[in-house]
Short mmCIF file of C-alpha atoms in Angstrom, two decimals:
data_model
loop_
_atom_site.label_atom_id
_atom_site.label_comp_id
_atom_site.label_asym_id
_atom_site.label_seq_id
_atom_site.Cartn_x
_atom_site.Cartn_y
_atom_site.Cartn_z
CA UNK A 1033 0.00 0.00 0.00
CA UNK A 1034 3.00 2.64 0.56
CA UNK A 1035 5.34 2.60 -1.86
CA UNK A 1036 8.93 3.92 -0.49
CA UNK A 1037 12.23 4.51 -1.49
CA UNK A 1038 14.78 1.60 -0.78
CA UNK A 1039 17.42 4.07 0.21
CA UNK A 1040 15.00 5.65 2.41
CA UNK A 1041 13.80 2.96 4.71
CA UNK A 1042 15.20 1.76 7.47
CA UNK A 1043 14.59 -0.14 10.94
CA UNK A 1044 14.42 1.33 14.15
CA UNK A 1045 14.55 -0.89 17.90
CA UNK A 1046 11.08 -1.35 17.65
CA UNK A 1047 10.76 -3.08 14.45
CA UNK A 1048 9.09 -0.09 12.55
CA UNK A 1049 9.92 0.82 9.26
CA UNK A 1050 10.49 4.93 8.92
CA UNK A 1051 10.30 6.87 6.02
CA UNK A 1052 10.34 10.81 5.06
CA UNK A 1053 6.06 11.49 4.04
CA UNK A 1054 8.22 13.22 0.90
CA UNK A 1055 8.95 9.57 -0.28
CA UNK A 1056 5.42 8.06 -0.18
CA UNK A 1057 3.71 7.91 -2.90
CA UNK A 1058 0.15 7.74 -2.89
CA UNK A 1059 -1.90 8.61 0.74
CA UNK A 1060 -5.31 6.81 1.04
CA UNK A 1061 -8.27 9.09 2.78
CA UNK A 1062 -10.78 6.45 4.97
CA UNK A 1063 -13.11 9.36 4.89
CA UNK A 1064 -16.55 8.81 5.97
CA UNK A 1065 -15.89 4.91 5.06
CA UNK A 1066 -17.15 3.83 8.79
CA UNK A 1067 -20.49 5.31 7.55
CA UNK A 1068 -21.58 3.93 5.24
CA UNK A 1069 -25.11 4.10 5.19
CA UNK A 1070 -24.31 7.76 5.14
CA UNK A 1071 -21.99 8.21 2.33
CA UNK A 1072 -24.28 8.89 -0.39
CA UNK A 1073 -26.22 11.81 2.25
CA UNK A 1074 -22.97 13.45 3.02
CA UNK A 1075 -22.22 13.18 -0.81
CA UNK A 1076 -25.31 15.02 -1.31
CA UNK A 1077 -24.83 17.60 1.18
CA UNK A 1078 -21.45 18.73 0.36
CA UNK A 1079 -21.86 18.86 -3.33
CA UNK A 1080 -24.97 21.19 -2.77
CA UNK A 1081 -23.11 23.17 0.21
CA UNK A 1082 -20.31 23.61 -2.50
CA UNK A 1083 -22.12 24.37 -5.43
CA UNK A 1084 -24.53 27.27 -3.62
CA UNK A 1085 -20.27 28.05 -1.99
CA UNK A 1086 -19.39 28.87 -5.22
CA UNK A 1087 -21.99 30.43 -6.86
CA UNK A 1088 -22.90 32.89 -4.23
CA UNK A 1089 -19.38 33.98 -3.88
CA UNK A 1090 -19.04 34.59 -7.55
CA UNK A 1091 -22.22 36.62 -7.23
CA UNK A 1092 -20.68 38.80 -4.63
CA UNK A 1093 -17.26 39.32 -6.04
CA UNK A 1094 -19.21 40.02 -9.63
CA UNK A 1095 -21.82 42.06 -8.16
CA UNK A 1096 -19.08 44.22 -6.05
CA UNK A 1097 -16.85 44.32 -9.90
CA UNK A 1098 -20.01 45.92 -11.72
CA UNK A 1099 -21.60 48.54 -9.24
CA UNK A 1100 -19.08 51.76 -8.94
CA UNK A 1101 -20.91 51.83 -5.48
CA UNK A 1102 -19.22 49.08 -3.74
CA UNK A 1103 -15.81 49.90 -5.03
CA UNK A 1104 -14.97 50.80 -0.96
CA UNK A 1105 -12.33 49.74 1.16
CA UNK A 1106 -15.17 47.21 2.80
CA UNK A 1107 -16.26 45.89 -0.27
CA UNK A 1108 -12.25 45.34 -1.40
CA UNK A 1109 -11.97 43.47 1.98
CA UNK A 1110 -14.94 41.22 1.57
CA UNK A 1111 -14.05 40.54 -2.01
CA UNK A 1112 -10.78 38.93 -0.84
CA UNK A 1113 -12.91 37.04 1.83
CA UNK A 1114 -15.21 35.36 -0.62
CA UNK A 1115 -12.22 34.35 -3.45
CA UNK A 1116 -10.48 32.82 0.00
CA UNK A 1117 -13.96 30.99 0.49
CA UNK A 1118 -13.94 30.17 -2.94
CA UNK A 1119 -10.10 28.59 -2.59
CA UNK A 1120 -10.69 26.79 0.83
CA UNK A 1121 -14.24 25.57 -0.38
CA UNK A 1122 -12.52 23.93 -3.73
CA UNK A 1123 -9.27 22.31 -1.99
CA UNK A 1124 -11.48 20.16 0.64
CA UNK A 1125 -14.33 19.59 -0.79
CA UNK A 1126 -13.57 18.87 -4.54
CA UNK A 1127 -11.16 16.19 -4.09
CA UNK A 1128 -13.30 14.37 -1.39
CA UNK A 1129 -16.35 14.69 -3.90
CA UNK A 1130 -13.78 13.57 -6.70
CA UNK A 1131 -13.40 10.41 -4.84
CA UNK A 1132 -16.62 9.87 -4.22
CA UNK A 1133 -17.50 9.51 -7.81
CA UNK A 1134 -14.76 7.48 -8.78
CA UNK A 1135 -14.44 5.30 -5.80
CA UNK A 1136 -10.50 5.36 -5.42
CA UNK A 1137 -10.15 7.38 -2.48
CA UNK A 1138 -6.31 8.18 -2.97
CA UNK A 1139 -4.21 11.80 -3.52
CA UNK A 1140 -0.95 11.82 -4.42
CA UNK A 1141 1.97 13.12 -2.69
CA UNK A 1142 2.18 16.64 -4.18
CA UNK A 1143 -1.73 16.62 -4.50
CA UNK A 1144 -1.60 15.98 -0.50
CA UNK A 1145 1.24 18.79 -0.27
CA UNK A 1146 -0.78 21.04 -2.66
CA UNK A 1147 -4.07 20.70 -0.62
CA UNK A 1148 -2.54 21.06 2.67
CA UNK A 1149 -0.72 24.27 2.03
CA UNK A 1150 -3.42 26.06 0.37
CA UNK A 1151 -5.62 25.43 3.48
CA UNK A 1152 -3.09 26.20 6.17
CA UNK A 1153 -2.66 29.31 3.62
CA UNK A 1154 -6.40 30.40 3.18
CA UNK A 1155 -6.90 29.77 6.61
CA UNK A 1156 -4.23 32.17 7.86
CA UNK A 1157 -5.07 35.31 5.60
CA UNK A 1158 -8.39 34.63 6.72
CA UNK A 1159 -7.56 35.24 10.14
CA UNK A 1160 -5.74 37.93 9.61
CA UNK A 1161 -7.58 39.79 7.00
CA UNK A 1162 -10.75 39.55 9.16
CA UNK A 1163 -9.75 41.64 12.17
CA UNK A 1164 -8.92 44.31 9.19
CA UNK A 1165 -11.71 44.41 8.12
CA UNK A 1166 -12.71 45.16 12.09
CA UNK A 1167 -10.45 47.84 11.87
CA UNK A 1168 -12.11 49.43 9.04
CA UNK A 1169 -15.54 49.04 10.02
CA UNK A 1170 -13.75 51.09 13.10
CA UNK A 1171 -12.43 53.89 11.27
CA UNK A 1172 -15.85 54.49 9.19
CA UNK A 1173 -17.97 54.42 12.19
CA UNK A 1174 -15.91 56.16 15.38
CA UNK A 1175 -13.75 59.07 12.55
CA UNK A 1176 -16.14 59.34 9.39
CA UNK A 1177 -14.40 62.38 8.64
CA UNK A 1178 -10.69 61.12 8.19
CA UNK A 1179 -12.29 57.77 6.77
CA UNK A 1180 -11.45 58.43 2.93
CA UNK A 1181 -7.97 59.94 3.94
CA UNK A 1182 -7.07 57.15 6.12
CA UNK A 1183 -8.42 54.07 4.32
CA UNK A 1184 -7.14 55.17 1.09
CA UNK A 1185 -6.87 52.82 -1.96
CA UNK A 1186 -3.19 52.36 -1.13
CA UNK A 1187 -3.77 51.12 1.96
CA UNK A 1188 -6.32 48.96 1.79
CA UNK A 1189 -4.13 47.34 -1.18
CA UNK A 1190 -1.33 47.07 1.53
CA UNK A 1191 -3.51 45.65 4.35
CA UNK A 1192 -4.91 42.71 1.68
CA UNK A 1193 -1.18 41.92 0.35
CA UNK A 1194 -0.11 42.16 3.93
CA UNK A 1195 -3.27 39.56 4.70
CA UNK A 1196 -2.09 36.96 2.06
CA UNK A 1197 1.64 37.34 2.75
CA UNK A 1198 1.45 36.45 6.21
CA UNK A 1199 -1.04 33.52 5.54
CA UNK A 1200 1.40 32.13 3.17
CA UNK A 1201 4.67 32.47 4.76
CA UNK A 1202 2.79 31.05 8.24
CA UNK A 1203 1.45 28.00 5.62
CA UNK A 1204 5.15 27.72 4.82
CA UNK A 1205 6.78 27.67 8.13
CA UNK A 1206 4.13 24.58 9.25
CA UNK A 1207 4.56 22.88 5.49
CA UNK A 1208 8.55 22.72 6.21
CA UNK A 1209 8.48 21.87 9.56
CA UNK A 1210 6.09 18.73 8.88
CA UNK A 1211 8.43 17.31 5.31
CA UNK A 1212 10.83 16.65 7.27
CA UNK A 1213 9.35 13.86 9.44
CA UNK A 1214 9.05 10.30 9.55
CA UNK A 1215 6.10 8.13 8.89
CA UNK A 1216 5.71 5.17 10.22
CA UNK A 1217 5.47 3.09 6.80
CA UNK A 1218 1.59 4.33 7.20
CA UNK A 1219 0.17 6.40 4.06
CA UNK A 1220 -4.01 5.84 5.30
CA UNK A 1221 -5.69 9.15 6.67
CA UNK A 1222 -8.25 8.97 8.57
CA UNK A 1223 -9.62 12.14 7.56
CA UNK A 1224 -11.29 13.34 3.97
CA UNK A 1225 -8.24 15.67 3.53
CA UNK A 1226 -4.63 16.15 3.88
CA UNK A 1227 -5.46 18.24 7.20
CA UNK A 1228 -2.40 19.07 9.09
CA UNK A 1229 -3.10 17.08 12.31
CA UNK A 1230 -4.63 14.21 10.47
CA UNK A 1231 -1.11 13.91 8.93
CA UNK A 1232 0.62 14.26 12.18
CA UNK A 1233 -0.93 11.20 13.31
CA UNK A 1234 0.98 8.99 10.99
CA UNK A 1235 4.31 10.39 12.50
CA UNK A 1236 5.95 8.06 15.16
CA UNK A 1237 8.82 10.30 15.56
CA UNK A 1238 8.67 13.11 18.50
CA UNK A 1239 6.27 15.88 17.13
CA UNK A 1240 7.04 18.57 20.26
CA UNK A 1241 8.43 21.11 18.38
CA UNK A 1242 5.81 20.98 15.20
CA UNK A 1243 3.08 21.16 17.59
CA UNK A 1244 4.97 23.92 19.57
CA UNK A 1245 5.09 25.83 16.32
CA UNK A 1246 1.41 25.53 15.26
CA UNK A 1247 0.80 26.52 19.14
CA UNK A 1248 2.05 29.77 18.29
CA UNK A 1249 0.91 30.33 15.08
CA UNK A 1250 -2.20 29.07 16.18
CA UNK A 1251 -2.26 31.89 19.04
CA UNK A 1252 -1.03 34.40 16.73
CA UNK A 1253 -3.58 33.91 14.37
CA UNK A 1254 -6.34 32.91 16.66
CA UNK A 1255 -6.17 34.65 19.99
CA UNK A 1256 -4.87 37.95 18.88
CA UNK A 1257 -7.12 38.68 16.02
CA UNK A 1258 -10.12 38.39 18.05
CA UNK A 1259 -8.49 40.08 20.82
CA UNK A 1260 -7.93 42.91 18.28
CA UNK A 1261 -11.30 42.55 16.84
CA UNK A 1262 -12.83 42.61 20.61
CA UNK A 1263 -11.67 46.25 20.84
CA UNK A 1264 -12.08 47.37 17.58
CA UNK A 1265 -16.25 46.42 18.36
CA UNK A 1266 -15.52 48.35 21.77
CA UNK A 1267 -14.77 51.42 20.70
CA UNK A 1268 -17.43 50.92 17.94
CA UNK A 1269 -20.31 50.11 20.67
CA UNK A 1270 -18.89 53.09 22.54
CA UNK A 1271 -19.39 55.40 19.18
CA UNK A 1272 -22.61 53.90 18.58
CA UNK A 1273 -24.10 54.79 21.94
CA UNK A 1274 -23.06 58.38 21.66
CA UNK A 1275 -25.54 58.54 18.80
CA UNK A 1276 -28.50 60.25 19.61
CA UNK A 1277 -31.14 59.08 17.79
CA UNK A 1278 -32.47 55.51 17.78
CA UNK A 1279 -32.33 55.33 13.37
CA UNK A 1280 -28.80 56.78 13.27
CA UNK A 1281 -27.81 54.06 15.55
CA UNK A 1282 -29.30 51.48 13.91
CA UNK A 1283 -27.83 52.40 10.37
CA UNK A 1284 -24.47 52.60 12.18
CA UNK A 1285 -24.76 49.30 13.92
CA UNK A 1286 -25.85 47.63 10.44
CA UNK A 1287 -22.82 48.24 8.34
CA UNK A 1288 -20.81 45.94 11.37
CA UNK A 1289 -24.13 43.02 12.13
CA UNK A 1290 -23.05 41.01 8.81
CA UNK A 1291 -18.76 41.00 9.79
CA UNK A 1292 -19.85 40.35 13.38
CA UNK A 1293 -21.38 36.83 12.26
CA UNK A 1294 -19.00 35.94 9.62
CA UNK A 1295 -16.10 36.34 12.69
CA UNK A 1296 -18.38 34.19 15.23
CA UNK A 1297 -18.91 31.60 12.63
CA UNK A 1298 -15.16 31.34 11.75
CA UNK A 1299 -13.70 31.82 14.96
CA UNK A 1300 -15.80 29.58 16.69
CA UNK A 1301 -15.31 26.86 14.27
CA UNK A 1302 -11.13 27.62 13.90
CA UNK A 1303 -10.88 27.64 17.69
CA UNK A 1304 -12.63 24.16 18.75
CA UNK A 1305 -10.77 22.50 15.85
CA UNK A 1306 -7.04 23.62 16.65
CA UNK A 1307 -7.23 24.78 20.33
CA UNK A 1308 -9.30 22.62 21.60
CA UNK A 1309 -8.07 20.34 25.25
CA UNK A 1310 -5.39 17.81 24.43
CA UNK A 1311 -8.06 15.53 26.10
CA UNK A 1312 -10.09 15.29 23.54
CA UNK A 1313 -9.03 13.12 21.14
CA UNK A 1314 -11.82 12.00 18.33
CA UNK A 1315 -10.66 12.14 14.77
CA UNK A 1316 -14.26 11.55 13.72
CA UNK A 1317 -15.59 14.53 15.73
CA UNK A 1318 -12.48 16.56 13.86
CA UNK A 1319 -13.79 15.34 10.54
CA UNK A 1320 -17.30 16.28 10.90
CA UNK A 1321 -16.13 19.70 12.34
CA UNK A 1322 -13.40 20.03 9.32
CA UNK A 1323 -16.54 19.73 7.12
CA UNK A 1324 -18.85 22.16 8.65
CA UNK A 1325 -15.38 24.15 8.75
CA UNK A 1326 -14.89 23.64 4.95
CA UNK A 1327 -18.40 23.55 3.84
CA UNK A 1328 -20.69 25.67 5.91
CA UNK A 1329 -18.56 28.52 6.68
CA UNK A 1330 -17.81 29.63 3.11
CA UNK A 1331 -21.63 28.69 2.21
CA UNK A 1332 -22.71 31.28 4.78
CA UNK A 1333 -21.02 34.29 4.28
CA UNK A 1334 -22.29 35.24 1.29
CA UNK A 1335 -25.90 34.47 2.53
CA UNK A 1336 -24.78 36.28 5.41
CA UNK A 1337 -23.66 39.59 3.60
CA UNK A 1338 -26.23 39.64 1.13
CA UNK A 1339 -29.29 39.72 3.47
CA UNK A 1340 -28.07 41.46 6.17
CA UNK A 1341 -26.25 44.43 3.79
CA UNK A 1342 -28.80 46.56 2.11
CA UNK A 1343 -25.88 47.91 -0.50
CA UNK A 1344 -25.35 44.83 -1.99
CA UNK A 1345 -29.60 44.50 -2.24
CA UNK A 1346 -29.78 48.07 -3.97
CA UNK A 1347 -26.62 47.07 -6.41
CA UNK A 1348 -28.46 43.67 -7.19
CA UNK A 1349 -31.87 45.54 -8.06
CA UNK A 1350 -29.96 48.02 -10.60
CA UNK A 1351 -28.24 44.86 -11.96
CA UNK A 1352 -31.86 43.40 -12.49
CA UNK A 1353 -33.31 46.30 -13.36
CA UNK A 1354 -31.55 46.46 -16.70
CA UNK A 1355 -33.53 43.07 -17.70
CA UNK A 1356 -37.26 43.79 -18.28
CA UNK A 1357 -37.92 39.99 -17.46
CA UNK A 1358 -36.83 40.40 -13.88
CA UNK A 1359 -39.51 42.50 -12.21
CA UNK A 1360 -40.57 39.56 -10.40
CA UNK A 1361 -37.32 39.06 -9.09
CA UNK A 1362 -37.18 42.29 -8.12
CA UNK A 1363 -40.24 42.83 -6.19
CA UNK A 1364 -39.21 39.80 -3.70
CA UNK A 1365 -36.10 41.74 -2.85
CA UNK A 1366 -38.35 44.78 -1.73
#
């Protein structure tokens, strides 16, 4: 089943055969194989939760493209929050539905690589892009007046780059600390992806200072964003209040309701998966949170900024508007 190097094994006191995870070829996902009266359901969930994944975040990145409008600093952020949905979506869920249909179960080594990296990658900007855009909902809200001078296009393009450059290089830091370890002549996952602590599991070497590293990238990029997001929303709140009337508040309060959800959703889900108690120990609780992770997050956002964000309602009305056949349409967004 694992097909090594000869140079590359070798024998250690225990009888176990060692080998670098650069050298194996094929890895073999068990999946959802213990369930399989379930299969075909969790098929048909993820494939829907994928498809409605991509299409409504190609909606909102084409939508925020065509109206002049929502060419903002907000609408910049959010845009690079969907086509990061769009990325982490496709890397979990199309190779799992892949091997659904075809019934091989199996990703190759730099397929396994590949998928790891762009998740530990989308993952990170993610978390860091998300307390920026807590940042700017705090500049528009508690110093209107300065907003345009101090979210200016440059920065906003510096804040994004400065998203995905960290995510990467923190991706790259945990990809080269895991290569260089030693499986135990074990290539079968027990997970539907090449997750990072589903591959750890096959190591039988010590793993203290890999998990020591993703401790404090996991803190960096968990923790600390939503520490800096906690009192972004605190001086908001305190800005709001000092509103005086009741509409003005609410308008205020609006612009932040649809971010505030979208951070819950992914925060809540990022932090029981990777900083959860050592304790607890199920992979098949990690998978089924890895999928709601992968699946239901990205599905959600755009739901969740559509509805809740009357700008992108207005911008889909002129959009319709332009077609005489979609008055119908139109009057169920009123």
């Amino acid at each position: 089943m694992i097909h090594l190097e000869p140079h590359k094994l070798w024998s250690t006191g225990t009888g176990q055969f060692l080998a670098n995870w650069t050298s194996v070829k094929v890895f073999f996902f068990l999946g959802f194989s213990h369930y399989p009266k379930v299969q075909v359901i969790i098929f048909a969930v993820c494939l829907l939760m994928y498809l409605i994944t991509l299409l409504g975040n190609i909606f909102l990145i084409s939508i925020t493209i065509l109206d002049s409008h929502l060419h903002t600093p907000m609408y910049l952020f959010l845009s690079n929050l969907t086509f990061l949905d769009i990325w982490y979506s496709s890397s979990a869920l199309t190779p799992m539905l892949a091997n659904f249909v075809s019934g091989r179960n199996t990703i190759s080594f730099s397929g396994c690589a590949t998928q790891m990296y762009l998740s530990l990658a989308v993952g990170s900007t993610e978390c860091v892009l998300l307390p920026m855009m807590a940042h700017d909902r705090y500049v528009a809200i508690c110093n209107p007046l300065r907003y345009p001078i101090i979210m200016n296009r440059r920065t906003c393009v510096q804040i994004a780059g400065g998203s995905w450059m960290t995510g990467c290089l923190t991706a790259l830091v945990e990809m080269m600390s895991v290569l260089p370890l030693s499986l135990c002549g074990n290539s079968i996952i027990n997970h539907f992806t090449c997750e990072i602590l589903a591959i750890l599991k096959l190591v039988c070497v010590d793993t203290s200072l890999v998990q020591l590293i993703m401790l404090v990238i996991s803190v960096l990029l968990l923790p600390m964003p939503m520490l800096l997001i906690c009192i972004s929303y605190a001086f908001i709140l305190a800005s709001i209040l000092r509103i005086s009337s009741v509409e003005g508040r609410s308008k205020a309060f609006s612009t932040c309701t649809a971010h505030l959800m979208v951070v819950v959703l992914f925060y809540g889900m990022a932090l029981s998966m990777y900083l959860k108690p050592s304790t607890v120990d199920s992979q098949e609780i990690d998978k089924f949170m890895a999928l709601v992770y992968a699946g239901l997050t990205p599905m959600l956002n755009p739901i969740i900024y559509s509805l809740r964000n009357k700008e992108v309602k207005v911008a889909l009305k002129k959009l319709l508007i332009r077609n005489p056949f979609n008055t119908a349409f139109i009057s169920i967004l009123k």
